[in-house]
Each structure stands twice: as structure tokens, then as C-alpha cells.
XYZ file of C-alpha atoms in Angstrom:
720
model
C 133.155 124.090 115.682
C 132.731 120.345 115.611
C 129.608 120.338 117.772
C 128.108 123.268 115.788
C 128.748 121.428 112.544
C 127.177 118.264 113.955
C 124.019 120.181 115.040
C 123.762 121.827 111.587
C 124.062 118.504 109.840
C 121.441 116.812 112.016
C 119.003 119.706 111.371
C 119.630 119.362 107.726
C 119.239 115.620 107.659
C 115.887 115.837 109.511
C 114.501 117.935 106.648
C 116.475 116.362 103.801
C 113.680 114.104 102.597
C 110.665 116.116 103.685
C 107.763 116.311 101.184
C 108.122 120.023 100.317
C 106.932 119.457 96.682
C 103.653 118.200 95.388
C 103.099 114.492 95.197
C 102.668 114.690 91.489
C 106.197 116.143 90.813
C 107.849 113.044 89.445
C 111.254 114.791 89.184
C 111.210 115.887 92.831
C 110.155 112.474 94.071
C 112.925 110.827 92.148
C 115.580 113.325 93.160
C 114.953 113.264 96.906
C 116.470 109.801 96.979
C 119.725 110.895 95.225
C 122.997 111.016 97.267
C 125.252 113.783 96.103
C 128.723 112.688 94.995
C 131.556 115.166 95.132
C 135.065 115.339 93.579
C 137.538 117.667 95.105
C 140.561 118.926 93.180
C 143.051 120.106 95.735
C 146.666 119.513 96.520
C 147.780 117.241 99.372
C 146.817 118.555 102.884
C 145.215 121.683 101.494
C 143.277 123.349 104.244
C 140.327 124.262 101.943
C 140.169 120.699 100.573
C 140.223 119.215 104.064
C 137.351 121.623 105.122
C 135.192 120.475 102.267
C 136.084 116.834 102.965
C 135.053 117.197 106.613
C 131.773 118.857 105.615
C 131.043 116.185 103.068
C 131.707 113.478 105.680
C 129.373 115.151 108.195
C 126.479 115.355 105.668
C 127.143 111.765 104.511
C 127.880 112.747 100.953
C 130.084 110.604 98.750
C 133.365 112.419 98.342
C 136.682 111.748 96.507
C 139.818 113.721 96.180
C 141.926 114.092 92.989
C 145.219 115.361 94.220
C 146.711 115.998 90.751
C 145.523 116.974 87.308
C 146.922 113.817 85.889
C 144.516 111.706 87.962
C 141.492 113.923 87.195
C 140.511 112.187 83.921
C 140.435 108.748 85.512
C 138.367 110.047 88.382
C 135.782 111.566 86.080
C 135.524 108.220 84.163
C 135.279 106.052 87.252
C 133.508 108.090 89.874
C 130.966 110.115 87.745
C 130.571 112.861 90.432
C 127.664 115.279 90.513
C 129.697 118.143 91.915
C 133.315 119.068 91.146
C 134.996 121.662 93.423
C 138.353 122.837 92.094
C 141.216 124.952 93.480
C 141.334 128.085 91.275
C 143.170 130.388 93.570
C 146.324 130.582 91.299
C 146.592 131.458 87.628
C 148.530 128.314 86.787
C 145.834 126.097 88.276
C 143.137 128.022 86.423
C 144.983 127.401 83.088
C 145.256 123.733 83.794
C 141.580 123.478 84.694
C 140.535 125.302 81.518
C 142.617 122.937 79.374
C 141.044 119.856 80.900
C 137.440 120.964 81.064
C 137.589 122.431 77.546
C 137.919 118.797 76.331
C 134.968 117.437 78.319
C 131.770 117.315 76.247
C 129.189 116.495 79.014
C 130.007 119.418 81.351
C 126.288 120.095 81.751
C 126.087 116.916 83.879
C 128.295 118.405 86.523
C 128.092 121.419 88.855
C 131.542 123.045 88.592
C 132.617 125.206 91.530
C 135.786 127.328 91.508
C 137.367 128.194 94.826
C 138.807 131.754 94.663
C 141.164 133.560 96.886
C 139.096 135.976 98.956
C 141.983 138.469 99.386
C 142.524 138.811 95.617
C 138.772 139.057 94.999
C 138.417 141.918 97.439
C 141.307 143.848 95.781
C 139.683 143.702 92.386
C 136.098 143.914 91.333
C 136.759 141.816 88.249
C 138.727 138.647 88.612
C 140.503 137.950 85.339
C 140.676 134.254 86.147
C 136.847 133.710 86.312
C 136.019 134.455 82.649
C 138.014 131.520 81.270
C 136.495 129.252 83.836
C 132.960 130.400 82.986
C 133.645 129.641 79.331
C 134.575 126.004 80.159
C 131.437 125.415 82.283
C 132.131 126.660 85.821
C 128.845 128.183 87.206
C 129.711 128.819 90.861
C 132.495 130.424 92.824
C 133.335 129.911 96.515
C 135.457 132.461 98.399
C 138.210 130.789 100.308
C 136.911 129.835 103.773
C 138.443 127.177 105.920
C 135.373 126.899 108.186
C 133.737 123.495 107.675
C 130.374 125.009 108.536
C 130.625 127.483 105.648
C 131.624 124.591 103.367
C 128.654 122.550 104.501
C 126.359 125.504 103.779
C 127.800 125.750 100.220
C 127.183 122.027 99.728
C 123.619 122.307 100.924
C 122.894 125.193 98.535
C 124.336 123.203 95.641
C 122.274 120.065 96.387
C 118.988 121.799 96.800
C 119.536 124.403 94.101
C 121.696 123.914 90.982
C 122.117 120.134 91.369
C 118.337 119.739 91.463
C 117.917 121.565 88.144
C 120.709 119.493 86.570
C 119.052 116.326 87.601
C 115.711 117.562 86.221
C 117.417 118.354 82.905
C 119.015 114.862 82.796
C 115.746 113.130 83.605
C 113.839 115.248 81.109
C 116.366 114.273 78.453
C 115.904 110.560 79.408
C 112.105 110.891 79.223
C 112.241 112.500 75.835
C 114.563 109.669 74.536
C 112.117 107.068 75.881
C 109.062 108.794 74.307
C 110.822 109.201 71.044
C 111.736 105.489 70.964
C 108.394 104.148 72.139
C 106.505 101.728 69.902
C 103.233 103.545 70.728
C 102.239 106.698 68.987
C 102.546 109.692 71.347
C 101.451 113.291 70.762
C 101.313 116.303 73.030
C 98.939 119.151 72.385
C 97.946 122.431 73.845
C 94.706 122.842 75.739
C 93.166 123.926 72.387
C 94.363 120.683 70.827
C 97.111 122.172 68.667
C 99.883 119.568 68.355
C 103.200 120.676 69.764
C 105.063 117.243 69.688
C 104.697 113.908 68.004
C 107.158 110.943 68.218
C 108.570 108.729 65.519
C 105.795 106.081 65.988
C 103.233 108.819 65.185
C 104.979 109.526 61.986
C 105.078 105.875 60.985
C 101.451 105.192 61.984
C 99.875 108.052 60.077
C 102.376 108.296 57.195
C 103.236 111.926 57.839
C 106.277 113.965 58.819
C 106.565 115.804 62.102
C 106.645 119.223 60.433
C 103.224 118.452 58.813
C 101.630 117.785 62.210
C 103.071 120.548 64.467
C 100.578 123.384 64.918
C 97.648 121.439 63.654
C 94.875 119.529 65.464
C 94.478 115.831 64.984
C 91.032 116.344 63.494
C 92.352 118.749 60.753
C 94.887 116.119 59.864
C 92.349 113.347 59.794
C 89.001 114.714 58.670
C 87.782 111.078 58.025
C 87.868 110.393 61.801
C 84.698 112.427 62.262
C 82.841 110.301 59.696
C 83.909 107.025 61.298
C 83.746 107.558 65.091
C 82.344 111.069 65.625
C 80.319 110.030 68.634
C 83.393 108.519 70.200
C 85.471 111.697 69.606
C 82.668 113.841 71.083
C 82.621 111.633 74.189
C 86.430 111.952 74.406
C 86.330 115.671 74.230
C 83.583 116.024 76.819
C 85.489 113.919 79.305
C 88.828 115.522 78.668
C 87.391 119.044 79.281
C 86.529 117.873 82.738
C 90.133 116.937 83.509
C 89.389 113.183 83.302
C 91.516 110.742 81.265
C 89.763 108.854 78.477
C 90.436 105.383 77.268
C 88.843 103.725 74.286
C 89.042 102.374 70.735
C 88.257 104.123 67.475
C 89.289 103.999 63.822
C 90.646 106.491 61.297
C 92.569 106.609 58.076
C 96.308 107.087 57.437
C 97.619 109.454 54.733
C 97.541 106.719 52.154
C 93.969 105.734 52.936
C 94.567 102.749 55.145
C 92.227 102.042 57.943
C 93.854 102.108 61.368
C 92.133 101.009 64.630
C 93.520 102.612 67.808
C 93.540 101.751 71.454
C 93.771 105.298 72.717
C 94.700 106.744 76.235
C 94.189 110.497 76.302
C 95.427 112.207 79.479
C 94.813 115.883 80.506
C 97.789 117.548 82.182
C 96.884 120.088 84.908
C 98.990 123.125 85.771
C 99.775 124.506 89.206
C 96.349 126.335 89.293
C 94.454 123.207 88.366
C 93.788 124.423 84.799
C 94.348 122.108 81.918
C 97.538 123.136 80.085
C 98.251 120.157 77.768
C 96.932 116.866 76.558
C 99.048 113.659 76.103
C 97.535 111.133 73.664
C 98.978 107.649 73.419
C 97.841 105.441 70.593
C 98.460 101.777 69.931
C 97.608 100.305 66.539
C 95.655 97.220 67.428
C 94.952 96.258 63.748
C 98.654 95.620 62.986
C 100.894 92.806 63.951
C 102.292 93.272 67.497
C 105.954 93.568 68.164
C 106.496 89.910 68.940
C 110.229 90.373 69.642
C 109.427 92.590 72.568
C 107.056 89.993 73.985
C 109.560 87.175 73.373
C 112.012 88.710 75.807
C 109.606 87.770 78.585
C 109.702 84.077 77.635
C 112.372 81.846 79.006
C 114.826 81.903 76.039
C 113.673 84.475 73.590
C 114.482 82.148 70.621
C 118.179 82.726 70.869
C 120.620 80.786 68.633
C 123.880 79.364 69.769
C 125.913 78.079 66.794
C 123.735 75.499 65.015
C 121.503 75.114 68.050
C 118.288 77.179 68.148
C 116.968 77.713 71.718
C 113.283 78.514 71.707
C 110.874 78.300 74.676
C 107.326 76.852 74.228
C 105.902 80.197 75.252
C 107.728 81.905 72.324
C 106.067 79.461 69.837
C 102.611 80.187 71.391
C 103.172 83.955 71.046
C 104.417 83.552 67.459
C 101.338 81.487 66.497
C 99.022 84.124 67.949
C 100.875 86.858 66.088
C 100.468 85.032 62.810
C 96.694 84.658 63.351
C 96.449 88.419 63.989
C 97.841 89.200 60.518
C 94.648 87.863 58.785
C 91.913 88.280 61.460
C 89.529 91.200 61.938
C 90.372 94.243 64.147
C 88.031 93.067 66.900
C 89.624 89.603 67.031
C 93.155 91.177 66.866
C 92.187 93.350 69.890
C 91.136 90.237 71.848
C 94.282 88.428 70.892
C 96.361 91.460 72.024
C 94.827 91.067 75.515
C 95.738 87.414 75.419
C 99.426 88.400 74.590
C 99.431 90.928 77.412
C 98.344 88.250 79.806
C 100.994 85.847 78.483
C 103.613 88.590 78.800
C 103.145 88.930 82.616
C 105.681 87.358 84.952
C 102.767 86.325 87.231
C 100.875 83.783 85.085
C 99.881 81.737 88.070
C 98.461 84.562 90.253
C 94.671 84.122 90.084
C 92.060 86.863 90.348
C 90.578 86.927 93.809
C 86.823 86.354 93.857
C 85.471 85.976 97.374
C 81.872 86.230 98.371
C 82.872 88.714 101.152
C 85.285 90.784 99.075
C 83.315 93.898 100.251
C 83.871 92.877 103.845
C 86.020 95.500 105.498
C 88.072 93.084 107.490
C 88.829 90.971 104.352
C 89.894 94.052 102.507
C 92.146 95.089 105.380
C 93.909 91.673 105.354
C 94.379 91.929 101.608
C 95.856 95.395 102.047
C 97.985 94.716 105.093
C 99.289 91.289 104.217
C 99.129 91.038 100.455
C 99.473 94.698 99.346
C 96.675 94.109 96.891
C 99.011 92.473 94.450
C 96.333 89.927 93.878
C 92.986 90.269 94.853
C 89.598 69.326 106.989
C 91.795 71.016 109.245
C 93.410 67.937 110.805
C 95.445 65.615 108.819
C 95.913 61.856 109.406
C 99.117 61.085 111.210
C 101.653 58.505 110.084
C 104.416 57.782 112.631
C 108.068 58.124 111.747
C 109.971 54.930 112.073
C 112.760 55.408 114.706
C 115.765 53.088 114.449
C 118.477 52.379 117.013
C 120.795 55.033 115.639
C 118.093 57.580 116.227
C 117.685 56.526 119.836
C 121.421 56.664 120.468
C 121.702 60.090 118.872
C 118.863 61.464 120.936
C 120.281 59.996 124.201
C 123.595 61.663 123.210
C 121.748 64.903 122.743
C 120.033 64.714 126.105
C 123.317 63.949 127.871
C 125.091 66.806 126.101
C 122.641 69.584 126.772
C 124.330 70.703 130.016
C 127.746 70.407 128.462
C 126.610 72.569 125.589
C 125.905 75.515 127.904
C 122.171 75.171 128.112
C 120.097 74.692 131.130
C 119.608 71.069 132.079
C 116.560 69.642 130.376
C 113.880 68.943 132.953
C 111.791 65.723 132.860
C 108.740 67.777 131.857
C 110.588 69.156 128.842
C 111.763 65.678 127.877
C 108.213 64.295 128.239
C 106.726 67.144 126.194
C 109.304 66.705 123.419
C 108.336 63.069 123.078
C 104.984 64.406 121.655
C 106.639 66.550 118.942
C 105.258 64.286 116.204
C 101.602 65.075 117.061
C 99.472 67.818 115.471
C 98.267 68.915 118.983
C 101.839 69.389 120.146
C 101.792 72.209 122.735
C 104.609 74.668 121.735
C 103.143 77.238 124.169
C 103.841 74.937 127.108
C 107.349 74.256 125.813
C 107.972 78.009 125.701
C 107.117 78.274 129.335
C 109.247 75.268 130.400
C 112.322 76.509 128.533
C 112.151 80.161 129.569
C 111.202 81.331 126.083
C 113.894 79.211 124.380
C 111.753 76.420 122.794
C 113.426 76.403 119.377
C 116.843 75.021 120.298
C 115.422 72.105 122.240
C 112.644 71.209 119.770
C 114.802 71.776 116.708
C 117.588 69.409 117.692
C 115.068 66.735 118.691
C 113.466 67.026 115.220
C 116.828 67.071 113.413
C 117.900 63.859 115.160
C 114.832 62.197 113.680
C 115.630 63.365 110.168
C 119.410 62.630 110.480
C 120.342 66.259 109.849
C 123.811 65.820 111.257
C 124.451 62.965 108.854
C 123.148 64.913 105.898
C 125.181 68.062 106.751
C 128.179 66.043 108.017
C 128.487 68.039 111.280
C 128.507 67.097 114.956
C 125.842 67.737 117.542
C 127.714 70.667 119.104
C 127.781 72.604 115.812
C 124.125 72.007 115.159
C 122.994 72.998 118.714
C 125.074 76.154 118.741
C 123.690 77.133 115.329
C 120.037 76.835 116.549
C 121.009 78.634 119.691
C 122.450 81.469 117.709
C 119.352 81.603 115.404
C 117.047 81.641 118.509
C 119.027 84.516 120.083
C 118.110 86.740 117.084
C 114.368 86.212 117.428
C 113.056 89.110 119.522
C 111.454 87.958 122.723
C 109.490 91.217 122.749
C 107.544 90.224 119.668
C 104.238 88.766 120.817
C 103.873 86.636 117.636
C 107.019 86.529 115.519
C 109.279 85.029 118.132
C 111.310 81.792 118.299
C 108.205 80.122 119.561
C 106.557 80.819 116.168
C 109.720 79.452 114.488
C 109.538 76.287 116.515
C 105.781 75.968 115.778
C 106.413 76.205 111.988
C 109.323 73.783 112.217
C 107.227 71.243 114.152
C 104.383 71.574 111.604
C 106.806 71.088 108.765
C 108.117 67.968 110.500
C 104.600 66.691 110.903
C 103.879 67.012 107.180
C 107.275 65.593 106.196
C 106.546 62.577 108.280
C 103.383 61.655 106.319
C 103.934 58.680 103.991
C 102.751 60.573 100.968
C 105.502 63.245 101.455
C 108.464 61.301 102.950
C 108.385 58.829 99.975
C 108.841 61.802 97.510
C 111.172 64.273 98.974
C 114.886 63.450 99.344
C 116.787 63.678 102.700
C 118.425 66.825 101.442
C 115.054 68.393 100.646
C 113.588 67.550 104.024
C 116.557 69.033 105.791
C 116.243 72.228 103.653
C 112.528 72.502 104.672
C 113.350 72.126 108.342
C 116.173 74.678 108.262
C 114.043 77.155 106.295
C 111.254 76.828 108.823
C 113.675 77.535 111.665
C 115.042 80.812 110.076
C 111.981 82.025 108.108
C 111.261 84.905 110.516
C 114.656 85.467 112.192
C 115.337 89.099 113.217
C 111.710 89.990 112.581
C 110.910 93.598 113.720
C 107.293 92.857 114.632
C 105.935 94.911 111.770
C 104.501 94.025 108.336
C 106.080 94.720 104.929
C 103.474 97.440 104.281
C 104.553 99.209 107.465
C 108.282 99.052 106.517
C 107.526 100.336 103.085
C 105.281 103.144 104.221
C 107.875 104.312 106.856
C 110.761 104.217 104.334
C 112.495 101.769 106.603
C 116.203 100.977 105.758
C 115.161 97.340 105.062
C 112.517 98.541 102.525
C 115.128 100.782 100.844
C 117.671 98.043 100.776
C 115.376 95.455 99.206
C 113.451 97.952 96.926
C 110.122 97.284 98.589
C 110.118 93.743 97.304
C 109.703 90.836 99.675
C 111.364 93.042 102.286
C 111.091 90.878 105.453
C 111.546 87.557 103.724
C 114.659 88.704 101.878
C 116.043 90.056 105.178
C 115.308 86.839 107.155
C 117.089 84.502 104.814
C 119.946 86.904 104.193
C 120.463 87.510 107.937
C 120.382 83.789 108.587
C 123.208 83.070 106.151
C 125.279 85.993 107.441
C 124.926 84.672 110.991
C 125.894 81.207 109.840
C 129.051 82.352 108.079
C 130.346 84.729 110.771
C 131.782 81.855 112.896
C 133.003 78.448 111.753
C 131.979 76.884 115.123
C 128.308 77.427 114.167
C 128.610 77.047 110.367
C 126.377 74.005 109.706
C 127.420 74.061 105.994
C 131.145 74.137 106.464
C 131.689 70.497 105.581
C 129.574 70.463 102.362
C 130.970 70.615 98.929
C 130.428 73.823 96.959
C 127.735 72.177 94.886
C 125.899 70.731 97.918
C 126.019 74.030 99.728
C 124.701 75.970 96.707
C 121.822 73.406 96.443
C 120.888 73.908 100.169
C 121.212 77.678 99.898
C 118.993 77.852 96.829
C 116.337 75.648 98.394
C 116.328 77.633 101.748
C 116.131 80.912 99.958
C 113.210 79.752 97.750
C 111.320 78.409 100.741
C 111.710 81.460 102.939
C 110.672 83.761 100.090
C 107.573 81.543 99.544
C 106.271 82.635 102.975
C 105.557 86.163 101.705
C 101.806 86.581 101.923
C 101.610 88.730 98.762
C 102.547 85.444 96.915
C 99.957 83.354 98.719
C 97.511 82.975 95.778
C 100.277 82.413 93.339
C 101.824 79.479 95.182
C 98.413 77.974 95.845
C 97.481 78.227 92.133
C 100.882 76.724 91.068
C 100.282 73.819 93.408
C 96.875 73.220 91.944
C 98.069 73.297 88.338
C 101.275 71.344 88.968
C 100.063 68.701 91.448
C 96.341 68.583 91.659
C 95.596 68.893 87.926
C 98.247 66.216 87.039
C 97.195 63.226 89.235
C 98.635 60.544 87.072
C 102.108 62.079 87.051
C 102.218 62.273 90.845
C 100.642 58.928 91.773
C 102.705 56.834 94.041
C 102.927 54.072 91.472
C 104.205 56.447 88.774
C 106.499 59.039 90.311
C 107.771 61.890 88.048
C 111.366 61.670 86.792
C 114.193 64.108 85.927
C 113.394 67.834 85.777
C 109.816 67.004 86.540
C 110.828 65.854 89.981
C 112.590 69.085 90.776
C 109.663 71.226 89.607
C 106.941 69.263 91.399
C 108.991 68.848 94.589
C 109.718 72.582 94.661
C 105.980 73.365 94.409
C 105.232 70.752 97.128
C 107.877 72.217 99.526
C 106.583 75.765 99.049
C 103.086 74.654 99.831
C 104.278 72.669 102.812
C 106.109 75.604 104.470
C 103.223 77.944 103.664
C 100.776 75.625 105.329
C 103.126 75.296 108.322
C 103.668 79.056 108.541
C 100.001 79.896 109.133
C 98.931 76.585 110.606
C 98.222 78.011 114.098
C 94.606 78.722 113.155
C 94.178 75.031 112.269
C 95.676 73.802 115.583
C 93.435 72.678 118.521
C 91.291 75.479 119.733
C 93.132 76.190 123.009
C 96.326 76.802 120.992
C 94.677 78.708 118.128
C 93.252 81.136 120.679
C 96.692 81.912 122.139
C 98.166 82.556 118.716
C 95.082 84.776 117.665
C 95.714 86.933 120.725
C 99.375 87.239 120.004
C 99.094 88.236 116.419
C 96.345 90.622 117.286
C 98.617 92.308 119.890
C 101.490 92.654 117.283
C 99.062 94.295 114.861
C 97.753 96.514 117.692
C 101.249 97.781 118.336
C 101.742 98.500 114.642
C 98.528 100.419 114.459
C 99.648 102.500 117.466
C 102.925 103.250 115.826
C 101.342 104.119 112.526
C 99.002 106.611 114.270
C 101.823 108.112 116.258
C 104.013 108.627 113.177
C 101.287 109.774 110.898
C 101.666 106.822 108.608
C 98.871 105.101 106.629
C 97.025 102.696 108.871
C 96.900 99.640 106.765
C 94.720 97.545 109.108
C 92.552 100.046 111.037
C 90.310 97.258 112.490
C 93.359 96.236 114.615
C 92.741 99.037 117.054
C 93.068 97.701 120.634
C 90.054 99.763 121.704
C 87.780 98.548 118.981
C 88.938 95.227 117.674
C 87.045 91.930 117.986
C 89.686 89.246 117.702
C 87.348 86.380 116.773
C 86.054 88.309 113.824
C 89.608 88.978 112.488
C 90.338 85.271 112.778
C 87.199 84.280 110.920
C 88.166 86.725 108.119
C 91.800 85.346 108.100
C 90.635 81.773 107.988
C 88.141 82.508 105.168
C 90.762 84.321 103.159
C 93.791 82.057 103.583
C 93.333 79.026 105.761
C 90.238 77.177 104.595
C 90.918 76.942 100.889
C 94.594 76.280 101.326
C 94.194 73.406 103.804
C 91.409 71.896 101.641
C 93.837 71.971 98.597
C 96.630 70.607 100.721
C 94.417 67.813 102.078
C 93.340 66.886 98.551
C 97.022 66.276 97.694
C 97.182 63.573 100.263
C 94.195 61.681 98.667
C 96.210 61.595 95.398
C 99.077 59.792 97.018
C 97.261 57.413 99.259
């Protein structure tokens, strides 16, 4: 029975999230991600309860057991189950169930199942116990059957039948509530334009009651509209008849004769046969004062008051000033100011609009789609040597002497000689990879950390530091052509190079430098060798866990901290105070998240506005103070790790070629997997049979590298 149940469950799970409904069914798309929650009401060790519990466990449903009626009320309040399966095989139990569920007002939110005694049911065509249960909300009955397979079948029928309908009802109720409370006027009409629903905002806008609008057309309610904007209405009608949404602006009168200018969005709703069944019309009054309180919530403080202290962000004052101007300006100016308010209301103020000469280039578009998800549409720097004191020399000599004792292979003279060049832009990380048997990070990282006194800053010994880097390196996949520990070492070395420039090292504190180096080391740990777009399109567990937002970057930094805390012997933060640890953690999280390519333009724009456009504040003779230091340093650190992350294209040609081939191979593999699994191919030019790698690199450099390094280089001229 166990093997049969397992096979049944696997077959069910394989089809559980299949797209059996149309892509336009919002209810189905939302429901397929629900996990059914079950509450069983059975006595202790009841065979029927145990059978349902086993079935629920096999199907991976959430399941709880209320073993007494006294505990039922608390379970309903705390667990909020979707399905309740109750023992109704005895008259006394039926009476208790009826008493409890008769007091519950939201029974429509549950699927209530009564378990009946099959012997009693067969002896009588009418079970006298069922009628009272039906009256208190029970809609299903299950004949006693101790076979877990039968119980599993019942649970499947419930999930894909009645429970789906319950969820649809709940969602419809929520949508109606949202529409009713919307600030925009909303009406729904038949295909012949007769109004069947209007919300409260419609009543307020046009000064009429709902009963006066139902059954009429909008034109019969507002005959003046034909006199004002007849051509606009005719255009709207013609477009809507073709099943195409219409957006535009027109004016009409309210019931009391007031002129109202609308921004209108009219949407045809198609039925299963493709025929228009309804129209939804959404109107915003752009001649009236906007709801500033709603927009205020987007600002930093929202103008909140604490005692005698009023807390109001500068953005709130800007929005208030614009709103006051709208009260006296013309409708056309008010519309323009509304667009300004919409732009100010976004959380992405610093994300610029992409305007490239080659925006129609297929390769450029692929890189935007594959790496930036379309959220937004000279190379060598002068070197300044780091001053090495006697303590650095002694620490490094101790490191060299301790390598064999720490469990690593003895460092060869070639490795030592190569590591002496780690402060050069042409440092050959590929050669170090070969000499260290694909373990370059642990050797290079400790060498760099000695230079920046990381052990002193973190208050740890060399053994802890080395073991931590070793653990991090073990969790970089050697099978990844590009996103390996070699890439991590390359990014860390580039970060060290930038940190060592006079214009940077005189600004960032020792703690900030250490945070940059640690973030560089972990920024791609446990990378699966696929892009965020691939993980999202394939419904990867990571994409589901992080809600499709910064999936890989969130995973890398979370995974790194989890590794760190699993063993005190490798916990490099164990000796820090809570405040210092919190500071390091916040910096590392911020820096790793900054490496997400979809935020590329945003970070570059912030750098230009914060650093480049404010030269006097960041001159070496007049350094920023207080909170300005924190803000500007954060922007500088983000730009630094971003430049380091994609710096391989700006390295000497022989190194850049190797990296170009590696990233291309990783994308080739992704394209192969996408084709094999029937997923969207986000970068079709990365087909190993057709791809021209030099062309891909030129597009990548034109899109990301050139402008960013020019901006980064201009920063240096400000400090020198």
C-alpha cells in the first residue's frame, strides 16, 4: 500500500502545477500556488484520522489534528485551515459539531467534510445525522475507509474541485472590495454599453447615485459629453469594437454642471469564444487635487507626528507644493503635474531611461532581457602601491609558514611569486587557478587580507580566516565555467586594486574596506550557473523563495552568512560586538545585492548624482562629514564592487578572451537547458552552433563596460 500511495502522489505532484487553464485566468494562476491546509477532528489514535494524516503527509499538505472539541476553537483561530474533516460517525459527535459550527460566521471559507459510518449508511437510505450537518455548512461526506489511498483521492478531489471554487469566491470578494474602495472611478458595462456596476468614486465624481446609473449608458447620463469631445468618443468606440483597449483624455460635465477632465482607460473584456462581453472603464479626474496623502506614504516619513515633533521628509514638501499649484492651474497643466507626481512616487527615482544608439541591435536587446529583465532600458587605471609595514611582512610570513599546517597543499614557489603580483591590474588569476588546482580564492584572499589587516579588524586569528575562505571556496561549483571561485578571486583582486588607490583608501574606513573584500569573496557563492531570468522562468525553488526579486544575489549573501554561523571555528564575526557585526552584515548584504545587473543603471546614475555632480563636497581637501559620509561612501562602495564584478572585459586582452569564452560557455549551457525544457530562450544568440563570441563581448562592453568605467575613471580625477 505504501508504494502504491507513493506512486499515486508522485503522479499527482507532476501534474499539480500544470497549465490546464488559460493564461488569462487570474484566479487559476493565483490558486495553483496555494498549499492546502487541513484540520482533522478525530480522537486519539483513530484509524480514520491516521489514514487522512498519512495521505496529507504524502501529498505534502499542511495538516493539523484537533483531538477534542475544546481545542477546536483555538485551532480555527490560529491555523485558519482550508479544509476541515470531522468524525461524524456517532450521534453525540454530530451534535457537538453542530453546536460549534452553528456559531461560526465564516463557514463559507472552509470546505467541511463529514466522515460517516459506511455500515450505517448502507443500512439506511437517509442518514438522519446528515441533515443537521448540512444546515451548519458541511458540504461533503466521506464513507469510512481506512485505506490511505482512498483518503488521498478524496483530498485531491477537494483541492481541485470545491476548494478551487471557494478560493475563487474569496478572491472575487477581495477584488470587489478593492474596486469599491478605489480612488479612481470604475464602471462595468455590457457589450451594448449598459452600465451594470459603478463604484463609490464614480458616484462622487459625477454627483449621482448608483441606482441612477445602473441600466443606462454613460452617454445618456452625460449628453453634454457629445458636445465637448464627440470625436474622441467616436474614436474610443471604434477602437473598443475591435477588442482594443483605449486610453485618452476628454472632458464632460457632472450633474451640478461642473466640468470634469478625465484620464480614461477603457478595456474590452473578451469571453471564452473571443466575443466582447463587457467593458471596464477606469476614469481619473485630472482636474482635481490629487490624493497627496497616498503619495506621501511613498516618501521617507509621510509627515508623521510624534508628540510635539513633526517629522516630514523633503519629498513630502515637494509633493505638497505641487498639489497646491494644481488647485489653481489649468487642466492641461494639472495633467502635466500629475505625471511629475507619478515620477516622484516611484521607488526607482535614480533608474534612468536607456537611450543607446544600438538599442535595436538584437544582441543588445538580448543582454537587456537576459541580464536586466528590461527593468530599465580608459580602461586601465593608474596604480598606487600600498605601503607595506613590518607587521604586514611578519603576518604574511606567518601565513606562508602555516599553509601546510592548516591542511592545504604546500604553497609552491610559483604560487608565491605569482601572489606577489596581486596588486597589479594585469594579475593573472587564470594562472593561479592552474597552479592551485582550481583553488585560487583561499590563497589569494588571505594574501590580500593580510595587507588590509582583516584579522586585526575582525579580531580573529589566521586559522579562522583561512578556514572560512576555504569553506566559501568549497561552495563555489568547479563545474561552472564562469561563476567559480576563480571569478570570486578575480573580483576580490580587482576590489583590492581599487581600494589601494590613494583617492579611495583615504576615504573609506578600515571596516568599510574589509566589508568590500568579504562581499567580493562571497558575492557569487553557490551559484547554479544560470541567470535570474532562467530561475524565474523555470519556477526554481530559489525564485519562489525570494519572490523573483534579486534571486541569486539574495541567495549568495544569505548562503554565505548561514555557512559562517554553522561552525564557530570558521565564524569570522564571532569576536565582534553586536553593533559591529550588524554593521558588517548590513554592508555585505548591500554590496552583494548591488551586483544584480537589473540595478546596473540605477547604481551608475546614483554615483553620477551623488559623487560626480557634487565635486566640491568630495574633494580631498573638503571631505564630507556626518551622514553625508555614510551616503557617499555607500554609493562609492557599490560602484567599486560593480566595476570589479564585470572588470574581466577591461583586463589585458589575453585574460579578457579567457573570461569571454567562459561566460559564453555558461550561457550556451543555459540555452541548451532552456530548449530542452521548453522554457523561453532569453538569449538566443548564445547558441553554441551560431554564436560569435567577439560580437557578444562588443555588445556587452557597449552596454555596460565603457560608460561605467569612464564614469568610474572620472571619479579619480575629482580626488587627485
